[in-house]
Tab-separated table of C-alpha atoms in Angstrom:
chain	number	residue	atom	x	y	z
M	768	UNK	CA	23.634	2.183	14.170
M	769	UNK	CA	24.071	0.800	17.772
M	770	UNK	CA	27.749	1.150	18.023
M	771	UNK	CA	27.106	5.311	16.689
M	772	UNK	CA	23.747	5.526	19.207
M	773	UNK	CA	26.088	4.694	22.393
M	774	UNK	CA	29.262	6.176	21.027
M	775	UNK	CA	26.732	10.113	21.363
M	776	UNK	CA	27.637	11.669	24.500
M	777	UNK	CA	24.708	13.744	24.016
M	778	UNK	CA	22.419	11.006	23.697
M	779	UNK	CA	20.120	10.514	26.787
M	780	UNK	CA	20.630	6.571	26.716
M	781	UNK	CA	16.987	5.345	25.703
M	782	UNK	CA	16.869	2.163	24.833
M	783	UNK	CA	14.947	0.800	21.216
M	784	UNK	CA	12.190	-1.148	20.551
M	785	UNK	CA	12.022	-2.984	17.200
M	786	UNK	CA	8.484	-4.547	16.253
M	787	UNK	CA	9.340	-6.516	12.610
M	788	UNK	CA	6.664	-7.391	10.482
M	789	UNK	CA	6.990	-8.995	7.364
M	790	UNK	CA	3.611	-7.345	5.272
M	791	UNK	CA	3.890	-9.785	2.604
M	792	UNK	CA	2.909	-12.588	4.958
M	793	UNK	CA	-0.817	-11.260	5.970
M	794	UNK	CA	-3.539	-9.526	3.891
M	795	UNK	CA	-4.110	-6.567	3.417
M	796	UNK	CA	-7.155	-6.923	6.478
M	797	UNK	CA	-4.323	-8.572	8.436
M	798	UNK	CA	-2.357	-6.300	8.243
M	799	UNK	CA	-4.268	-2.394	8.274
M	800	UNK	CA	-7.430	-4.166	10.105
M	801	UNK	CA	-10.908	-4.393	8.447
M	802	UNK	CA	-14.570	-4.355	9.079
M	803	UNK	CA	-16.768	-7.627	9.840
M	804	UNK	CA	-19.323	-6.958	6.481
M	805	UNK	CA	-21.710	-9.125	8.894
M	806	UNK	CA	-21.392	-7.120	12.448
M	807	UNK	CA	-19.751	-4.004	10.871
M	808	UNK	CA	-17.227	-4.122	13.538
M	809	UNK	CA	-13.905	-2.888	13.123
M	810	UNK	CA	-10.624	-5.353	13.629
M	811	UNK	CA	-7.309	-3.765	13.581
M	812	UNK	CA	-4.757	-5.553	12.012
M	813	UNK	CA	-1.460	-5.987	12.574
M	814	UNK	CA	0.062	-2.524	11.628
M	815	UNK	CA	-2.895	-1.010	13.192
M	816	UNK	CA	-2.366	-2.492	16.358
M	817	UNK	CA	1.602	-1.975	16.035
M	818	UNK	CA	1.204	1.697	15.441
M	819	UNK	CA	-1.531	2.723	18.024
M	820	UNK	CA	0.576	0.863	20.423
M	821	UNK	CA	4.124	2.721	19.341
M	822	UNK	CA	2.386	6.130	19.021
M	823	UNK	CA	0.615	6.294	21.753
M	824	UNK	CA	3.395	5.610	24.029
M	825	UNK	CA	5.276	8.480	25.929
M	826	UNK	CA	8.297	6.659	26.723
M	827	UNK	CA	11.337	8.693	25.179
M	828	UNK	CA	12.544	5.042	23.672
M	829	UNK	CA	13.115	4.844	19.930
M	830	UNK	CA	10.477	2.520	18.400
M	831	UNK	CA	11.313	0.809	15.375
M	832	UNK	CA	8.589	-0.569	12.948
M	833	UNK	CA	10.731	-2.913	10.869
M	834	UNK	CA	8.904	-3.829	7.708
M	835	UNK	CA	11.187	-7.463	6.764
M	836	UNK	CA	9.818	-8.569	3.337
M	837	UNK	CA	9.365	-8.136	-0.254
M	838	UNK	CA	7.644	-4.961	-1.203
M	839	UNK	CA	4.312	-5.210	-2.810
M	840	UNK	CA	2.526	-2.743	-4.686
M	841	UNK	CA	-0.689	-3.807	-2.851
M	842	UNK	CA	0.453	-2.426	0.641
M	843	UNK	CA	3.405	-0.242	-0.069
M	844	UNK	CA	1.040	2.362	-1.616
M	845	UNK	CA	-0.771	2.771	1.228
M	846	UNK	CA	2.043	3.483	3.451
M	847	UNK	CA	2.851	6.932	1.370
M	848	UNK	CA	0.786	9.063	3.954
M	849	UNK	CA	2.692	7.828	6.628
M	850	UNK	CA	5.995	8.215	4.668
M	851	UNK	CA	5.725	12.039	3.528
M	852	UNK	CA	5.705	15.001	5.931
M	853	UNK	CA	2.801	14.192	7.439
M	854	UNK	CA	3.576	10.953	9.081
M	855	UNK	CA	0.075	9.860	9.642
M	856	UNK	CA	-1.471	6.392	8.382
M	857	UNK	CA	-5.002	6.233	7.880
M	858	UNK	CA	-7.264	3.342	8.140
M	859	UNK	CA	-10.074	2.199	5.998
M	860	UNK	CA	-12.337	2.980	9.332
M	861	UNK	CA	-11.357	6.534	9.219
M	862	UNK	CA	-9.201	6.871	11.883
M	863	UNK	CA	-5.984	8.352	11.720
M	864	UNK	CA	-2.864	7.589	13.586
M	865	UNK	CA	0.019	10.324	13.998
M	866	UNK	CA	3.411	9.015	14.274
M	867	UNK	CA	5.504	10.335	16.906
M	868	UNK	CA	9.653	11.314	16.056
M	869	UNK	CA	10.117	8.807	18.067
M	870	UNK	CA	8.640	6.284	16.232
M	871	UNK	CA	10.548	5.015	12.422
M	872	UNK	CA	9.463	2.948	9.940
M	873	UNK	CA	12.269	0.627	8.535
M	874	UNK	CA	11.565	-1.058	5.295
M	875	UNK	CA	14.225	-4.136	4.861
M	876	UNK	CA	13.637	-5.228	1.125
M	877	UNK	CA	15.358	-7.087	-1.533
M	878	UNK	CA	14.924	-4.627	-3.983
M	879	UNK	CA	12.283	-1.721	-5.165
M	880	UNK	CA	11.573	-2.715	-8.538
M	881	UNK	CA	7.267	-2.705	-7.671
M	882	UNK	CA	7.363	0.451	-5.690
M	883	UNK	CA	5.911	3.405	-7.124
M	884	UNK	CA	8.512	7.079	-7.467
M	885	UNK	CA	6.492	8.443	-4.957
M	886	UNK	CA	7.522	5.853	-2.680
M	887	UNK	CA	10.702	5.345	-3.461
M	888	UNK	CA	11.133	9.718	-3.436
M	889	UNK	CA	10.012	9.069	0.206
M	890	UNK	CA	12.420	6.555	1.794
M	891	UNK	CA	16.057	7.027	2.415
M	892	UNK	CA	18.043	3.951	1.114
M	893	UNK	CA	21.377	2.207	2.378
M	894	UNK	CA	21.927	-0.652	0.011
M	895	UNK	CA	24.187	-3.388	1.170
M	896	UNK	CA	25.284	-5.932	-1.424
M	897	UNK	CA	26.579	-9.325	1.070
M	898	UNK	CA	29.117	-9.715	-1.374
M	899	UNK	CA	30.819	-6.263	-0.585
M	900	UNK	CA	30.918	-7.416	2.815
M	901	UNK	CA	31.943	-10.691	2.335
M	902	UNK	CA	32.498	-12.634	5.771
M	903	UNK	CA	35.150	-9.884	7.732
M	904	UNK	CA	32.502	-7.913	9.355
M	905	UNK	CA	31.364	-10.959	11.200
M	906	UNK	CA	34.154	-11.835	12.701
M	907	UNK	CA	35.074	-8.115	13.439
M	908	UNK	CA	31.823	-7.917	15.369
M	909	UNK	CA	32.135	-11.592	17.138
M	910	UNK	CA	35.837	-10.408	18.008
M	911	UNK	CA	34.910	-7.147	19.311
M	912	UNK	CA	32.761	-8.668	21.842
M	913	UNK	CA	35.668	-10.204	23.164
M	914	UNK	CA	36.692	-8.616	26.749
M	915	UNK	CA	40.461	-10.182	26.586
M	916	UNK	CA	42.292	-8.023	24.467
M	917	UNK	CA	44.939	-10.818	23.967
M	918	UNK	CA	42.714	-13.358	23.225
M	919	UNK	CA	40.985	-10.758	20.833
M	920	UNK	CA	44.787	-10.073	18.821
M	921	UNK	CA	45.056	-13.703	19.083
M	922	UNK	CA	41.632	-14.587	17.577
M	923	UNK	CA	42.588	-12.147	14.582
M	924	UNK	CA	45.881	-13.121	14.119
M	925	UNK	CA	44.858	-16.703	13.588
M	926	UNK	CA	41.513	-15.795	11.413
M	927	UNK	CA	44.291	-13.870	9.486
M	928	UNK	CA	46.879	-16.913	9.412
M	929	UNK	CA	44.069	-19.808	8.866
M	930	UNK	CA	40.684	-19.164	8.072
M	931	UNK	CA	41.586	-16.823	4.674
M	932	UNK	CA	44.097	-19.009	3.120
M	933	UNK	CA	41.962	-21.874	3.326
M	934	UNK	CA	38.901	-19.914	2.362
M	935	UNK	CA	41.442	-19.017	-1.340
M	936	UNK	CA	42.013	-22.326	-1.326
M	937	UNK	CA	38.844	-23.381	-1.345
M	938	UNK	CA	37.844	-21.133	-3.597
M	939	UNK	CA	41.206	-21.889	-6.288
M	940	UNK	CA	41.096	-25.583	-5.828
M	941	UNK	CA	38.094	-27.057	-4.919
M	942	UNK	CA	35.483	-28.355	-6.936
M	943	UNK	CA	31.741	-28.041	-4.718
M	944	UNK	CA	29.138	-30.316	-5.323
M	945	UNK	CA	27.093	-27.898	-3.827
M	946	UNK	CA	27.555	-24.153	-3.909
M	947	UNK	CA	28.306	-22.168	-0.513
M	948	UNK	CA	28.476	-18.991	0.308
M	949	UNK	CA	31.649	-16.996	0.543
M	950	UNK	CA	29.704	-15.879	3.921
């Protein structure tokens, strides 16, 4: 996504803000905010605090809300309103926060299996399997970083020469007592 943002000549250059949350870690008061049954006064959690900070921003910057965890049915469903057309979450409080098109919710997940088809008919999916990738596009990005462009065709050329025999030979002819990955 970087490499296509800068590549846009038509793209004004704003930068991106990620905030990652992982909504499995906190409660559900952690993380939409509750009220105090003793003072009835309202705490925002996490989320809540994350979005009224993102939305109400008029920054042209991209602002990513990057939801890194396991999806539970518990807090997924309540993330539907802000999903559909809409694009508004609303709080137990009442209140009701609009999300901006600047502002995207990324949900980075192991798998779906607990979601609901309403929420999974909501949410665009790229699904990237490590082994597909295997270890090349690490050392594709590491070597594209590189400002010498000799010591870049060098770098490859001996990744090339070394590092993938001895990763088959490894793999052919060696016995691990404990398992790596092909990472």
């Amino acid at each position: 996504l970087s490499n296509m943002w800068k590549a846009d000549a038509s793209n004004p250059k704003n930068g991106v803000k990620e905030y990652p949350i992982n909504p499995k870690a906190l409660s559900l008061g952690e993380l939409y905010g509750e009220f105090d049954l003793n003072t009835n006064e309202w705490t925002d959690g996490v989320l809540s605090a994350v979005m009224r900070k993102t939305c109400s921003e008029d920054t042209p910057d991209e602002k990513w809300i990057l939801f890194d965890g396991p999806v539970d049915t518990l807090w997924i469903e309540s993330m539907n309103s802000v999903m559909d057309d809409n694009k508004v979450l609303t709080l137990i409080n009442g209140e009701r926060i609009s999300m901006p098109q600047q502002v995207s919710l990324l949900f980075e997940v192991g798998d779906l299996s607990v979601a609901s088809p309403a929420t999974v008919s909501r949410c665009g999916m790229v699904y990237m399997d490590s082994r597909d990738l295997g270890w090349q596009p690490f050392v594709d990005s590491w070597l594209d970083k590189q400002k010498d462009p000799n010591t870049r065709s060098n770098l490859r050329r001996m990744f090339e020469k070394y590092v993938v025999p001895v990763l088959e030979f490894r793999k052919k002819m060696c016995q691990e007592i404990v398992p790596t990955s092909t990472l």
